mmCIF file with all atom_site columns, C-alpha atoms and ligand atoms in Angstrom:
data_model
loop_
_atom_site.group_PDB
_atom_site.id
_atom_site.type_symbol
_atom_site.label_atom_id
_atom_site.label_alt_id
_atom_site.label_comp_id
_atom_site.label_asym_id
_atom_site.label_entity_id
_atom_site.label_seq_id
_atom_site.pdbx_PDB_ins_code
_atom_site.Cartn_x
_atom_site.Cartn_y
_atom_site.Cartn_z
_atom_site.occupancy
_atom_site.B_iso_or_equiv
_atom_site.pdbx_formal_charge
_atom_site.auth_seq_id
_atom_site.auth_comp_id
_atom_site.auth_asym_id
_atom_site.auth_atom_id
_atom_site.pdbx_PDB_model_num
ATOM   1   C CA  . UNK D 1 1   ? 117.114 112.598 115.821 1.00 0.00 ? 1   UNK D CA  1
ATOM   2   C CA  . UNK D 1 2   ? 115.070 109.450 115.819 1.00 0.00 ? 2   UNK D CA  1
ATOM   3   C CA  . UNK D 1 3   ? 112.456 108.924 112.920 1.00 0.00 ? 3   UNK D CA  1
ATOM   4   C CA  . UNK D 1 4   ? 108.716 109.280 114.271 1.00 0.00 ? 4   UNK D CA  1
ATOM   5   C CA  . UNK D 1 5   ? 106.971 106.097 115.190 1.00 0.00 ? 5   UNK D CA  1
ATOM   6   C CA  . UNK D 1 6   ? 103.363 104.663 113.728 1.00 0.00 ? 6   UNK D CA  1
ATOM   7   C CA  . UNK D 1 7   ? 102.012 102.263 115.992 1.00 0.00 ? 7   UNK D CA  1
ATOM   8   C CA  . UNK D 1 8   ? 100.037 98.883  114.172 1.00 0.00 ? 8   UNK D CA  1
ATOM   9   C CA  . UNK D 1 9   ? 98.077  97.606  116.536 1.00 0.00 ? 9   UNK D CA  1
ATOM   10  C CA  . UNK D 1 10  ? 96.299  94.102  115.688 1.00 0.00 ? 10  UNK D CA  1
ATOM   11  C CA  . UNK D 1 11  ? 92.845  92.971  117.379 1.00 0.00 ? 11  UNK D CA  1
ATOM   12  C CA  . UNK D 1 12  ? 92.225  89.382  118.626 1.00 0.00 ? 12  UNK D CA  1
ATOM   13  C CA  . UNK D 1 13  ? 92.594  86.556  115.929 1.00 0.00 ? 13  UNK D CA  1
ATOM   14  C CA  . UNK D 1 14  ? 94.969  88.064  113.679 1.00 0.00 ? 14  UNK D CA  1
ATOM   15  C CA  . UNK D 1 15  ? 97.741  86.391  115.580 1.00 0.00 ? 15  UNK D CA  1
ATOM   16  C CA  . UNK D 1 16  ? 96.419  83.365  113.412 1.00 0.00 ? 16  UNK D CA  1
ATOM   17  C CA  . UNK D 1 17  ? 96.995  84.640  109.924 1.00 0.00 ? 17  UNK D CA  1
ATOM   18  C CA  . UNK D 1 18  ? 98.424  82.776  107.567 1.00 0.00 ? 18  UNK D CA  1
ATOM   19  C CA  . UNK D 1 19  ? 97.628  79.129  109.296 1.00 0.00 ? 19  UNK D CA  1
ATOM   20  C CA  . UNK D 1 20  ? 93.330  79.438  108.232 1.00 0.00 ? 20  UNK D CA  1
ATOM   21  C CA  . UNK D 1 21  ? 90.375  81.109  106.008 1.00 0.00 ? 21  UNK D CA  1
ATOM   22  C CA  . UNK D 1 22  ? 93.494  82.026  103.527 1.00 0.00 ? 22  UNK D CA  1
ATOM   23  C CA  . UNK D 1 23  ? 90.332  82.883  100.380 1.00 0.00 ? 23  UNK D CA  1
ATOM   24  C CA  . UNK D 1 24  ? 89.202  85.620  103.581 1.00 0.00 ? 24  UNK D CA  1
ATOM   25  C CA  . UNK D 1 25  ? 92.549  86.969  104.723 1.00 0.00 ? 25  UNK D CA  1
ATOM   26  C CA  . UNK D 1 26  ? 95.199  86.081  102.428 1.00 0.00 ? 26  UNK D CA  1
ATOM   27  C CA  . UNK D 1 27  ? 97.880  83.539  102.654 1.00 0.00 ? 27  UNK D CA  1
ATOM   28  C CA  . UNK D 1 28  ? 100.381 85.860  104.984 1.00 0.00 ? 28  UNK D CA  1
ATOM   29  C CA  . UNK D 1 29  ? 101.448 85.650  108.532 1.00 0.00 ? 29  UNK D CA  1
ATOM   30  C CA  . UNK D 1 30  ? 101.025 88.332  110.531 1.00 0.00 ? 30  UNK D CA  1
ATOM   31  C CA  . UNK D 1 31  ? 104.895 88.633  110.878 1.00 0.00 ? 31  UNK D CA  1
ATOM   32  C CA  . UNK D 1 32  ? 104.969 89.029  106.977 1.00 0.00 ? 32  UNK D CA  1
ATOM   33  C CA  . UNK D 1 33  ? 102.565 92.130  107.682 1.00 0.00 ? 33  UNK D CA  1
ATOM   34  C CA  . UNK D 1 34  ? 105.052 93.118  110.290 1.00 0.00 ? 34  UNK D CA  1
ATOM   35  C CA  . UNK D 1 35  ? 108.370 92.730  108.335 1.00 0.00 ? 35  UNK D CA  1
ATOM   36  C CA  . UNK D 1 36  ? 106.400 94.702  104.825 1.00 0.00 ? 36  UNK D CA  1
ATOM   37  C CA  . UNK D 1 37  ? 105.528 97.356  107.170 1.00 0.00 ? 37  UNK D CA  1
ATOM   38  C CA  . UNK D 1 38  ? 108.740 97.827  108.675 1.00 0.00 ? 38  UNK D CA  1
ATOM   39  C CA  . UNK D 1 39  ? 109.703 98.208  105.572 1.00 0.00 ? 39  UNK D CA  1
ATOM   40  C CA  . UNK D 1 40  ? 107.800 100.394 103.623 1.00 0.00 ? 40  UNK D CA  1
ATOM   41  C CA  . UNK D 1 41  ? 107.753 102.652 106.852 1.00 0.00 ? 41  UNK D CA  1
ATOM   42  C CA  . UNK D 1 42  ? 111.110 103.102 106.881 1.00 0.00 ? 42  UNK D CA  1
ATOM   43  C CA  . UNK D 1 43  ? 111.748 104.290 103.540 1.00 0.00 ? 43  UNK D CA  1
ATOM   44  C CA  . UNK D 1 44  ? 109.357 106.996 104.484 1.00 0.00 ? 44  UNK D CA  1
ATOM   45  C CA  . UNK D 1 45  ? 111.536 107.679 107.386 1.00 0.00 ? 45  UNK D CA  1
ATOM   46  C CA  . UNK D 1 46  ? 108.885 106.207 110.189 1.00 0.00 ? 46  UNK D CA  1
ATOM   47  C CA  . UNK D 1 47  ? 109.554 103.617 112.580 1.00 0.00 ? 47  UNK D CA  1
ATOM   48  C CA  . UNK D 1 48  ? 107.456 100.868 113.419 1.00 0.00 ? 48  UNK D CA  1
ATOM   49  C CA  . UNK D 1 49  ? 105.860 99.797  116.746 1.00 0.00 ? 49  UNK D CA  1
ATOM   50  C CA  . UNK D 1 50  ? 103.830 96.573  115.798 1.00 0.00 ? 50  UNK D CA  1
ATOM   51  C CA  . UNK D 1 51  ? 101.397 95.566  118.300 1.00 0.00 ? 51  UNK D CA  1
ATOM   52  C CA  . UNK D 1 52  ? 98.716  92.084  118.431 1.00 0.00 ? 52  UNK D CA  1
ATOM   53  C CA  . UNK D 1 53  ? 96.633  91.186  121.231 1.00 0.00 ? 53  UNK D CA  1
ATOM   54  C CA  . UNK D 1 54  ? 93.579  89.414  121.912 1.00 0.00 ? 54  UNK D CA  1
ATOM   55  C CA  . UNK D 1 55  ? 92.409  90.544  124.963 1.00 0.00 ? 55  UNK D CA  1
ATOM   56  C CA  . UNK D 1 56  ? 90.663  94.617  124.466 1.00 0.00 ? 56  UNK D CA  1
ATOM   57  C CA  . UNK D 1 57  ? 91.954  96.317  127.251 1.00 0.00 ? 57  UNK D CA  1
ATOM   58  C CA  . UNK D 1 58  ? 95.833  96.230  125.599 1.00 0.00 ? 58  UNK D CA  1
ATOM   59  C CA  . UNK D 1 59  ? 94.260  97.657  123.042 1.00 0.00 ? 59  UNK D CA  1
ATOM   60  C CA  . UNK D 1 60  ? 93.133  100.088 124.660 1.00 0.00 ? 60  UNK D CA  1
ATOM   61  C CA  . UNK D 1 61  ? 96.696  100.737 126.912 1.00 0.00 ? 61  UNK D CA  1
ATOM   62  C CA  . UNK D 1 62  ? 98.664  100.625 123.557 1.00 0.00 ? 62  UNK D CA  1
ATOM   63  C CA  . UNK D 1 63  ? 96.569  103.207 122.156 1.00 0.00 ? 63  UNK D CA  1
ATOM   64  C CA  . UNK D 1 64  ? 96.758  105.370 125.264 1.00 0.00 ? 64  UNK D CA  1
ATOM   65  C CA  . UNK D 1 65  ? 100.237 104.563 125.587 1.00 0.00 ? 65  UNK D CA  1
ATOM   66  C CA  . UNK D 1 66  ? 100.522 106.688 121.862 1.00 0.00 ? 66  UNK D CA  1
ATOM   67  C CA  . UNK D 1 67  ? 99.241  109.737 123.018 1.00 0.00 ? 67  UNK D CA  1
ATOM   68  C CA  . UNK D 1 68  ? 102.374 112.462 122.948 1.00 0.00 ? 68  UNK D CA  1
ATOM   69  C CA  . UNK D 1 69  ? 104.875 109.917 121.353 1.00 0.00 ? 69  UNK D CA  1
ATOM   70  C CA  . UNK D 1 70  ? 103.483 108.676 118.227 1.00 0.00 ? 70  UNK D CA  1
ATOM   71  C CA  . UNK D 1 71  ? 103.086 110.491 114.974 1.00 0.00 ? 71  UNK D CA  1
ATOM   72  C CA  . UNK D 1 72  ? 99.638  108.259 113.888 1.00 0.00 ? 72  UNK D CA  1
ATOM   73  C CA  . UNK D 1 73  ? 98.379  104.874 114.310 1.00 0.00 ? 73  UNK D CA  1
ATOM   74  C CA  . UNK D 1 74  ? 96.964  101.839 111.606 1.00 0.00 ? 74  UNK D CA  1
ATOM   75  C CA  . UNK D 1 75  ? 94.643  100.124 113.387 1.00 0.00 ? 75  UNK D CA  1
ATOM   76  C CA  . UNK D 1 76  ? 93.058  96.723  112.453 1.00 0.00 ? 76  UNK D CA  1
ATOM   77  C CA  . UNK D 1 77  ? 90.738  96.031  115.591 1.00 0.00 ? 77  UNK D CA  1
ATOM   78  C CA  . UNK D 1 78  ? 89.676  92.253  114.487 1.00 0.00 ? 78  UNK D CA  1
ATOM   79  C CA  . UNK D 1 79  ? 86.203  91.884  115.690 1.00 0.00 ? 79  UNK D CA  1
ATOM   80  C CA  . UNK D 1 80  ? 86.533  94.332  118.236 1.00 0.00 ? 80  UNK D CA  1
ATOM   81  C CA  . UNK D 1 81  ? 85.687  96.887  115.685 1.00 0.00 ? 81  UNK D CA  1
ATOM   82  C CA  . UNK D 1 82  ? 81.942  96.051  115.724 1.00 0.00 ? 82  UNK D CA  1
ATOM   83  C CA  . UNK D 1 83  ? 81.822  96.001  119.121 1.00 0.00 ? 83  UNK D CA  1
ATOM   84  C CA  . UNK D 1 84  ? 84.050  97.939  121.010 1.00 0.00 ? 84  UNK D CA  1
ATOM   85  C CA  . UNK D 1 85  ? 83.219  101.651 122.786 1.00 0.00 ? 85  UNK D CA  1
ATOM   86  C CA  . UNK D 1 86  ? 86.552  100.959 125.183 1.00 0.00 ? 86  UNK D CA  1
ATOM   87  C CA  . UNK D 1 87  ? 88.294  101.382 121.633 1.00 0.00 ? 87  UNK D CA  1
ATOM   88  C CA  . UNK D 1 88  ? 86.422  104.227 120.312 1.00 0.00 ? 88  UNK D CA  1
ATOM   89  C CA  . UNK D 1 89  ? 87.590  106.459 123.390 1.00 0.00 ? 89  UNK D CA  1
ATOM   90  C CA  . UNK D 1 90  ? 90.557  105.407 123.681 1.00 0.00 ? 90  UNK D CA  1
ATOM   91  C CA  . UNK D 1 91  ? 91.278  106.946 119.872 1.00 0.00 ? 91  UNK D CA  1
ATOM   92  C CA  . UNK D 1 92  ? 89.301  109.517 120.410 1.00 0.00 ? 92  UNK D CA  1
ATOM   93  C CA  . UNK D 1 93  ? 91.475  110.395 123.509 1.00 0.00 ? 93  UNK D CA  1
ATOM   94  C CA  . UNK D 1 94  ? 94.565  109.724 121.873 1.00 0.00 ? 94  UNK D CA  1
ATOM   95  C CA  . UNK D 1 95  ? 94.255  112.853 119.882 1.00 0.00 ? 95  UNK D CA  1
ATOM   96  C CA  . UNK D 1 96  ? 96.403  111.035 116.458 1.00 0.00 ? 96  UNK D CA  1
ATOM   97  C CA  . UNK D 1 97  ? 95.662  110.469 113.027 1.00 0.00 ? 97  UNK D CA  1
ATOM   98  C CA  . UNK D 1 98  ? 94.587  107.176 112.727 1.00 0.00 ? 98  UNK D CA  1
ATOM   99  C CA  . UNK D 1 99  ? 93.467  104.784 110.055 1.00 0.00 ? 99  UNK D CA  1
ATOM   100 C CA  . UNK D 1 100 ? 91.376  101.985 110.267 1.00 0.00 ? 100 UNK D CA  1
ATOM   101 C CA  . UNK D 1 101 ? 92.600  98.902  108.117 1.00 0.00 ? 101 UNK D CA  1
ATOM   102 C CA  . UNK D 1 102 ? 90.838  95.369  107.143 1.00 0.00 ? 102 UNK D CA  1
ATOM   103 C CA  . UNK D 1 103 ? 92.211  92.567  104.904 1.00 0.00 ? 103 UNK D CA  1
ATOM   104 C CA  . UNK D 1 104 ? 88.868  91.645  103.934 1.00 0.00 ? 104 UNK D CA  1
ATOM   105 C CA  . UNK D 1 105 ? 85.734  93.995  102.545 1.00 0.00 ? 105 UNK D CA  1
ATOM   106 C CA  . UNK D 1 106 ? 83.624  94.224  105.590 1.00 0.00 ? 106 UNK D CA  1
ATOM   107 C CA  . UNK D 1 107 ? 81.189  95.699  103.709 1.00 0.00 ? 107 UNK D CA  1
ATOM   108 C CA  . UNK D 1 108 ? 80.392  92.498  101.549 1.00 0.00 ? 108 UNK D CA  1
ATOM   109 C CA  . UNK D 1 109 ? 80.381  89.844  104.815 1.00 0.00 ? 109 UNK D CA  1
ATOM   110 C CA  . UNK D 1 110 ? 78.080  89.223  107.255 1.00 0.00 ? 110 UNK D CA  1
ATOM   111 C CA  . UNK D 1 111 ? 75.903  92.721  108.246 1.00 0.00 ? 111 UNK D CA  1
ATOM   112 C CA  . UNK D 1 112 ? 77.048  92.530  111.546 1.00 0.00 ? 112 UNK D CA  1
ATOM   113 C CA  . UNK D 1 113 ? 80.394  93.108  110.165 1.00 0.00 ? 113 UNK D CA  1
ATOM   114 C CA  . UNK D 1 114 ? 79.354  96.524  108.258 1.00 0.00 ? 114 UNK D CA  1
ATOM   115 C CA  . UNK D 1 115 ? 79.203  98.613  111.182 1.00 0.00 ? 115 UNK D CA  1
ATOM   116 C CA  . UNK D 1 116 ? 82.843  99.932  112.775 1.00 0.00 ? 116 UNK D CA  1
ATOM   117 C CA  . UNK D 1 117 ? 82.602  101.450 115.781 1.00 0.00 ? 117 UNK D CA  1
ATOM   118 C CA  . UNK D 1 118 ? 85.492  102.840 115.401 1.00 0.00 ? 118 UNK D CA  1
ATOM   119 C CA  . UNK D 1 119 ? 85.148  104.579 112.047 1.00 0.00 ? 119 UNK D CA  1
ATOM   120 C CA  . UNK D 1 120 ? 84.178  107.779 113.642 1.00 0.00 ? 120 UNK D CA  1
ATOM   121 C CA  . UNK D 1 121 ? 88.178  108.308 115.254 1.00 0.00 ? 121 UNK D CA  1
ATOM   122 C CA  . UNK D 1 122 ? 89.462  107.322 111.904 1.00 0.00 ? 122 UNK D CA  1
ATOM   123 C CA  . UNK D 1 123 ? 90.626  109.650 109.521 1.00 0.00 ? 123 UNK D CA  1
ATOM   124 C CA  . UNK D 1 124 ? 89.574  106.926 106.948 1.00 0.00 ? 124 UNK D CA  1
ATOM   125 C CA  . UNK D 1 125 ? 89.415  103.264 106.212 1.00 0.00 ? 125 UNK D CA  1
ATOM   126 C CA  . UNK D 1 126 ? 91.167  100.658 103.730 1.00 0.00 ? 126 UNK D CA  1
ATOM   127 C CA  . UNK D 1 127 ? 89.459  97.625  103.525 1.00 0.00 ? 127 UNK D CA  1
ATOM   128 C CA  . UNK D 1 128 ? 89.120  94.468  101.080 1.00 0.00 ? 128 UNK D CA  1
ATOM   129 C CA  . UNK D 1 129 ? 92.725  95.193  99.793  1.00 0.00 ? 129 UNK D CA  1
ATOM   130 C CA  . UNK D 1 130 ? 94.552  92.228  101.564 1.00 0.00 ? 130 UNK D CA  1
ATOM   131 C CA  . UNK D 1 131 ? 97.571  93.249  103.794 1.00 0.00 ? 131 UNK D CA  1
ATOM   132 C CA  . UNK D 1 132 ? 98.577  96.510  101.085 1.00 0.00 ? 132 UNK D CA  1
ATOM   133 C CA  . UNK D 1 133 ? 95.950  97.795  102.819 1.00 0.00 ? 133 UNK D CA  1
ATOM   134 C CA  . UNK D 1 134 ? 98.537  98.270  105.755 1.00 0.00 ? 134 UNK D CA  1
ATOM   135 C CA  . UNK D 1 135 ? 100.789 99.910  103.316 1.00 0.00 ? 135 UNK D CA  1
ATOM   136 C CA  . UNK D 1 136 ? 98.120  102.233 102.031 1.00 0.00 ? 136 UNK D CA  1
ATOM   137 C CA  . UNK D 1 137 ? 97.841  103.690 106.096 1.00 0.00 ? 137 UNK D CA  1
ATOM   138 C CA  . UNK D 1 138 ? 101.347 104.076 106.437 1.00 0.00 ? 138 UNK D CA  1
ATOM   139 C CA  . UNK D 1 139 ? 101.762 106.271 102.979 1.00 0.00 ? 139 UNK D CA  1
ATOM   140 C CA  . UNK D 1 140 ? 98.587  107.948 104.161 1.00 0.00 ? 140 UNK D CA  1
ATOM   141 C CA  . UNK D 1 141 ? 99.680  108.643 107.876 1.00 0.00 ? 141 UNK D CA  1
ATOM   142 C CA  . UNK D 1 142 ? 102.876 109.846 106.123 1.00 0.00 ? 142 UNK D CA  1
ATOM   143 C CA  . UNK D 1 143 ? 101.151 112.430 104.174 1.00 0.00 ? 143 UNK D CA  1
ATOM   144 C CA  . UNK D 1 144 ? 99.197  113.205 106.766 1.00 0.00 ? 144 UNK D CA  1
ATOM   145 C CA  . UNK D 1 145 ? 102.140 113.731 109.387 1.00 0.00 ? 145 UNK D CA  1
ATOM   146 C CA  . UNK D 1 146 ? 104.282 115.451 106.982 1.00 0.00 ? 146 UNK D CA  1
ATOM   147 C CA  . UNK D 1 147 ? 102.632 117.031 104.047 1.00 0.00 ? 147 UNK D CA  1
ATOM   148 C CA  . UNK D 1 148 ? 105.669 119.080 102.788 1.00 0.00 ? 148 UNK D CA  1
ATOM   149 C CA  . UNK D 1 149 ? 108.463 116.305 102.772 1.00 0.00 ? 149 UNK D CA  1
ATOM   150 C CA  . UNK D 1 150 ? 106.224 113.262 101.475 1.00 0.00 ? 150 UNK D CA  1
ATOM   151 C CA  . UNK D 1 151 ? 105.163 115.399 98.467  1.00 0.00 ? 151 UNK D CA  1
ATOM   152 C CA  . UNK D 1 152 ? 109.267 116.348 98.350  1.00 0.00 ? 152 UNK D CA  1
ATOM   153 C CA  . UNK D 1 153 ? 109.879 112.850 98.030  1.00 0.00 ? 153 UNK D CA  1
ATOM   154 C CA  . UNK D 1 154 ? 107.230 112.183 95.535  1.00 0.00 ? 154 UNK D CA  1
ATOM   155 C CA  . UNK D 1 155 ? 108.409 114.719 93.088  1.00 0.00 ? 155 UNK D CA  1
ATOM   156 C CA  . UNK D 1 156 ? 112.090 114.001 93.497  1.00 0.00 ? 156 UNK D CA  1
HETATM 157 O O1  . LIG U 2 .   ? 89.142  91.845  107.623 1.00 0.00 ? 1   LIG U O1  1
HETATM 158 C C1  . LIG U 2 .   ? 89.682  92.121  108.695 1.00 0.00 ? 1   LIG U C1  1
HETATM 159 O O2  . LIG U 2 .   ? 90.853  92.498  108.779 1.00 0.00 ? 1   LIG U O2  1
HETATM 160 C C2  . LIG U 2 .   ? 88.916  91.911  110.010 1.00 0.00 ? 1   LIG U C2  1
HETATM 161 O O3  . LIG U 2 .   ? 89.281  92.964  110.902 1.00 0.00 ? 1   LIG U O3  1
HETATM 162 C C3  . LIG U 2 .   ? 89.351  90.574  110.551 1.00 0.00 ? 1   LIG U C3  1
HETATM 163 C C4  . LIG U 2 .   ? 88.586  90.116  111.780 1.00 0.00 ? 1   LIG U C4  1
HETATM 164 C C5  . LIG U 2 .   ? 87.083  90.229  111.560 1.00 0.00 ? 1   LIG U C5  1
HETATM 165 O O4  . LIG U 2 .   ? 86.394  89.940  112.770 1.00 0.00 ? 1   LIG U O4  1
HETATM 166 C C6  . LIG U 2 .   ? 86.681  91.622  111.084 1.00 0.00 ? 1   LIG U C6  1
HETATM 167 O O5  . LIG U 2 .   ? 85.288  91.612  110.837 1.00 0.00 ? 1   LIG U O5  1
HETATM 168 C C7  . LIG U 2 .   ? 87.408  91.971  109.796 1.00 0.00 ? 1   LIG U C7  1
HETATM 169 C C8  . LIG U 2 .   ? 88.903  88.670  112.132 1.00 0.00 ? 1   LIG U C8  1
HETATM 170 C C9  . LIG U 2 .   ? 90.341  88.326  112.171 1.00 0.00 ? 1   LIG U C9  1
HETATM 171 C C10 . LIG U 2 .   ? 90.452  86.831  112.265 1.00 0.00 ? 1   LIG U C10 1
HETATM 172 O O6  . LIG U 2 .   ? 91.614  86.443  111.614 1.00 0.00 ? 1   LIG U O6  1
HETATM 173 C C11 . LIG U 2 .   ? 91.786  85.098  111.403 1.00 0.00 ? 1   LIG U C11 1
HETATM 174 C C12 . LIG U 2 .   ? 92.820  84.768  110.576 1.00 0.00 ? 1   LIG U C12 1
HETATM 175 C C13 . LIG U 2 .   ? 93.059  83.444  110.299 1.00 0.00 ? 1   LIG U C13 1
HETATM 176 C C14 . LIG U 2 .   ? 92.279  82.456  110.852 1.00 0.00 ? 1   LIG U C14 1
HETATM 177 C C15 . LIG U 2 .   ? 91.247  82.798  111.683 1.00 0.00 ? 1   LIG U C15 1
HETATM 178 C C16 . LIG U 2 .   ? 90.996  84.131  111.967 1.00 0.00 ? 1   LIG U C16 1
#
């Protein structure tokens, strides 16, 4: 049987990790996010679909896309999270756990940055933490997705 897949999906911008603002986001590409989720996932027996796009609407068609075939989701919606209704609905309708990553502490930037629209489909949100943050969703979609073998694991 094939392992059950978390989809990453990465807002616009992030495609330029690594190569600007390293003091904001760090010093990693996002294909070193990619590869450390991979990863981490698998030896929690997940697979990985890792998604970036700057342009909302494949958001939006990645997250519908989920819907009946994806365990959860770790979402990092860029600047699309202060903005973005089209996202909100489309999580909403997806009917998965989610959670909502950031690299950096949104909460101590600009105020404009404070607010996630998206916050309210989330089942939580990492932020400030760098790209572990990434990590952090996948153990917690993994506890969240399968309670009884995660804490088998744990205690083993
Ligand atoms: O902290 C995060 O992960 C953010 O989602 C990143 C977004 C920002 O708009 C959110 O408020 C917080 C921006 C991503 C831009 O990434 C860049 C990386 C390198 C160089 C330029 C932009």
């Amino acid at each position: 049987m094939s392992a059950p897949i978390i989809l990453v999906v990465n807002g616009p911008n992030l495609n330029m990790l690594g190569s600007r603002q390293p003091e904001i986001y760090g010093a990693e590409t996002l294909a070193d996010i990619e590869t450390a989720c991979r990863a981490h996932a698998a030896a929690l027996g997940f697979d990985i679909e890792f998604r970036q796009s700057n342009h909302e609407g494949d958001l939006v068609d990645w997250i519908q896309g989920a819907r009946n075939r994806c365990a959860g989701l770790v979402i990092n919606a860029g600047a699309y999270t202060h903005t973005s209704i089209a996202l909100l609905d489309a999580l909403l309708a997806a009917e998965l756990p989610a959670v909502e990553v950031h690299l950096s502490n949104i909460h101590g930037r600009d105020p404009f940055r404070h607010t996630s629209f998206i916050a309210k489909a989330a089942r939580g949100m990492i932020c400030g933490l760098g790209s572990h943050g990434y990590l952090l969703a996948i153990d917690a979609l993994a506890r969240i997705t399968q309670p009884h073998s995660t804490k088998k694991a744990r205690d083993a």
